Amino acid sequence: MRVDRGAVTVEAAIALGALTAFFVLLIGGLVAMADQLRCADAAREAARLVARGQPESVERAVREIGPAGAEFVVRPEGDAVTVEVAAGARLLPGLRLNGHAYALYEPEVARAPG
């Protein structure tokens, strides 16, 4: 009678568990990368809209371009505006994704002093 009977099965189960964890982290990282780019794109579009005098369209743009659950902050700074879009990573809990954009106001855009 062999003592090590079933050892290959245990080793295969451990290897499959490790491979599964690796691929879940890999896919989570790729999704997070895509969502990071979406945050940056949404921030850039939102800053452009504010700079062109269309701040009412910012929320819709962030909702359509940014990842699900994205939040945004618009900060006027003299003759420019900064927009930050942030969202949580869907498959990697605890990871926060951020996109920042900066734009100068168009000359014809009237803005409140800030």
Tab-separated table of C-alpha atoms in Angstrom:
chain	number	residue	atom	x	y	z
A	1	MET	CA	0.000	0.000	0.000
A	2	ARG	CA	1.356	3.395	-0.966
A	3	VAL	CA	1.369	6.211	1.593
A	4	ASP	CA	1.374	9.092	-0.914
A	5	ARG	CA	-1.824	8.035	-2.639
A	6	GLY	CA	-3.825	11.122	-3.746
A	7	ALA	CA	-0.876	13.522	-3.492
A	8	VAL	CA	-1.118	14.413	-7.173
A	9	THR	CA	-4.792	15.268	-6.738
A	10	VAL	CA	-4.007	17.615	-3.847
A	11	GLU	CA	-1.185	19.264	-5.768
A	12	ALA	CA	-3.434	19.740	-8.793
A	13	ALA	CA	-6.172	21.261	-6.624
A	14	ILE	CA	-3.696	23.711	-5.073
A	15	ALA	CA	-2.306	24.628	-8.496
A	16	LEU	CA	-5.795	25.183	-9.926
A	17	GLY	CA	-6.690	27.384	-6.949
A	18	ALA	CA	-3.557	29.464	-7.452
A	19	LEU	CA	-4.205	29.779	-11.194
A	20	THR	CA	-7.794	30.828	-10.558
A	21	ALA	CA	-6.686	33.502	-8.062
A	22	PHE	CA	-4.053	34.727	-10.533
A	23	PHE	CA	-6.555	35.059	-13.377
A	24	VAL	CA	-9.130	36.796	-11.173
A	25	LEU	CA	-6.491	39.365	-10.158
A	26	LEU	CA	-5.343	39.717	-13.765
A	27	ILE	CA	-8.875	40.331	-15.031
A	28	GLY	CA	-9.545	42.694	-12.101
A	29	GLY	CA	-6.419	44.649	-13.000
A	30	LEU	CA	-7.411	44.920	-16.652
A	31	VAL	CA	-10.923	46.083	-15.747
A	32	ALA	CA	-9.453	48.620	-13.294
A	33	MET	CA	-7.123	49.907	-16.017
A	34	ALA	CA	-10.026	50.362	-18.408
A	35	ASP	CA	-12.082	52.128	-15.727
A	36	GLN	CA	-9.106	54.388	-14.910
A	37	LEU	CA	-9.004	55.463	-18.548
A	38	ARG	CA	-12.765	56.051	-18.463
A	39	CYS	CA	-12.307	58.292	-15.376
A	40	ALA	CA	-9.650	60.306	-17.202
A	41	ASP	CA	-11.813	60.582	-20.335
A	42	ALA	CA	-14.848	61.663	-18.300
A	43	ALA	CA	-12.806	64.286	-16.436
A	44	ARG	CA	-11.396	65.661	-19.688
A	45	GLU	CA	-14.842	65.899	-21.283
A	46	ALA	CA	-16.355	67.476	-18.150
A	47	ALA	CA	-13.593	70.104	-17.979
A	48	ARG	CA	-14.100	70.886	-21.656
A	49	LEU	CA	-17.856	71.288	-21.169
A	50	VAL	CA	-17.435	73.648	-18.203
A	51	ALA	CA	-14.798	75.670	-20.055
A	52	ARG	CA	-17.168	76.042	-23.017
A	53	GLY	CA	-19.983	77.264	-20.763
A	54	GLN	CA	-22.047	74.081	-20.589
A	55	PRO	CA	-21.810	73.028	-16.912
A	56	GLU	CA	-25.336	71.578	-17.007
A	57	SER	CA	-24.051	68.769	-19.265
A	58	VAL	CA	-21.263	67.638	-16.946
A	59	GLU	CA	-23.292	65.152	-14.908
A	60	ARG	CA	-24.629	63.435	-18.026
A	61	ALA	CA	-21.158	63.247	-19.583
A	62	VAL	CA	-19.628	61.717	-16.458
A	63	ARG	CA	-22.483	59.219	-16.191
A	64	GLU	CA	-22.126	58.155	-19.839
A	65	ILE	CA	-18.331	58.198	-20.180
A	66	GLY	CA	-17.162	57.327	-16.672
A	67	PRO	CA	-17.405	53.938	-14.986
A	68	ALA	CA	-20.500	52.938	-13.012
A	69	GLY	CA	-20.841	54.883	-9.774
A	70	ALA	CA	-18.408	57.615	-10.796
A	71	GLU	CA	-18.496	60.851	-8.805
A	72	PHE	CA	-17.122	64.198	-9.908
A	73	VAL	CA	-15.971	67.498	-8.428
A	74	VAL	CA	-15.675	70.733	-10.427
A	75	ARG	CA	-13.256	73.351	-9.052
A	76	PRO	CA	-13.161	76.763	-10.765
A	77	GLU	CA	-9.735	78.385	-10.351
A	78	GLY	CA	-9.617	81.913	-11.767
A	79	ASP	CA	-9.604	81.633	-15.548
A	80	ALA	CA	-9.503	77.813	-15.514
A	81	VAL	CA	-11.389	74.828	-14.190
A	82	THR	CA	-10.231	71.525	-12.734
A	83	VAL	CA	-12.447	68.445	-12.737
A	84	GLU	CA	-11.828	65.251	-10.779
A	85	VAL	CA	-13.737	62.045	-11.503
A	86	ALA	CA	-13.433	59.170	-9.026
A	87	ALA	CA	-14.882	55.673	-8.818
A	88	GLY	CA	-14.257	52.433	-7.007
A	89	ALA	CA	-12.727	49.511	-8.887
A	90	ARG	CA	-15.432	46.956	-9.632
A	91	LEU	CA	-13.435	43.758	-9.153
A	92	LEU	CA	-10.769	44.994	-6.727
A	93	PRO	CA	-12.476	46.296	-3.576
A	94	GLY	CA	-10.638	49.056	-1.790
A	95	LEU	CA	-8.985	50.403	-4.949
A	96	ARG	CA	-10.025	53.964	-5.836
A	97	LEU	CA	-9.652	55.213	-9.400
A	98	ASN	CA	-9.196	58.924	-10.177
A	99	GLY	CA	-9.069	61.042	-13.292
A	100	HIS	CA	-8.121	64.739	-13.322
A	101	ALA	CA	-8.461	67.318	-16.073
A	102	TYR	CA	-7.673	71.010	-16.372
A	103	ALA	CA	-9.068	73.441	-18.946
A	104	LEU	CA	-8.947	77.188	-19.555
A	105	TYR	CA	-12.291	78.924	-19.927
A	106	GLU	CA	-13.178	80.013	-23.438
A	107	PRO	CA	-12.888	83.820	-23.753
A	108	GLU	CA	-16.609	84.343	-24.362
A	109	VAL	CA	-17.730	82.245	-21.362
A	110	ALA	CA	-19.072	84.331	-18.485
A	111	ARG	CA	-18.287	82.781	-15.126
A	112	ALA	CA	-18.968	83.651	-11.538
A	113	PRO	CA	-16.027	84.974	-9.527
A	114	GLY	CA	-14.436	82.170	-7.608
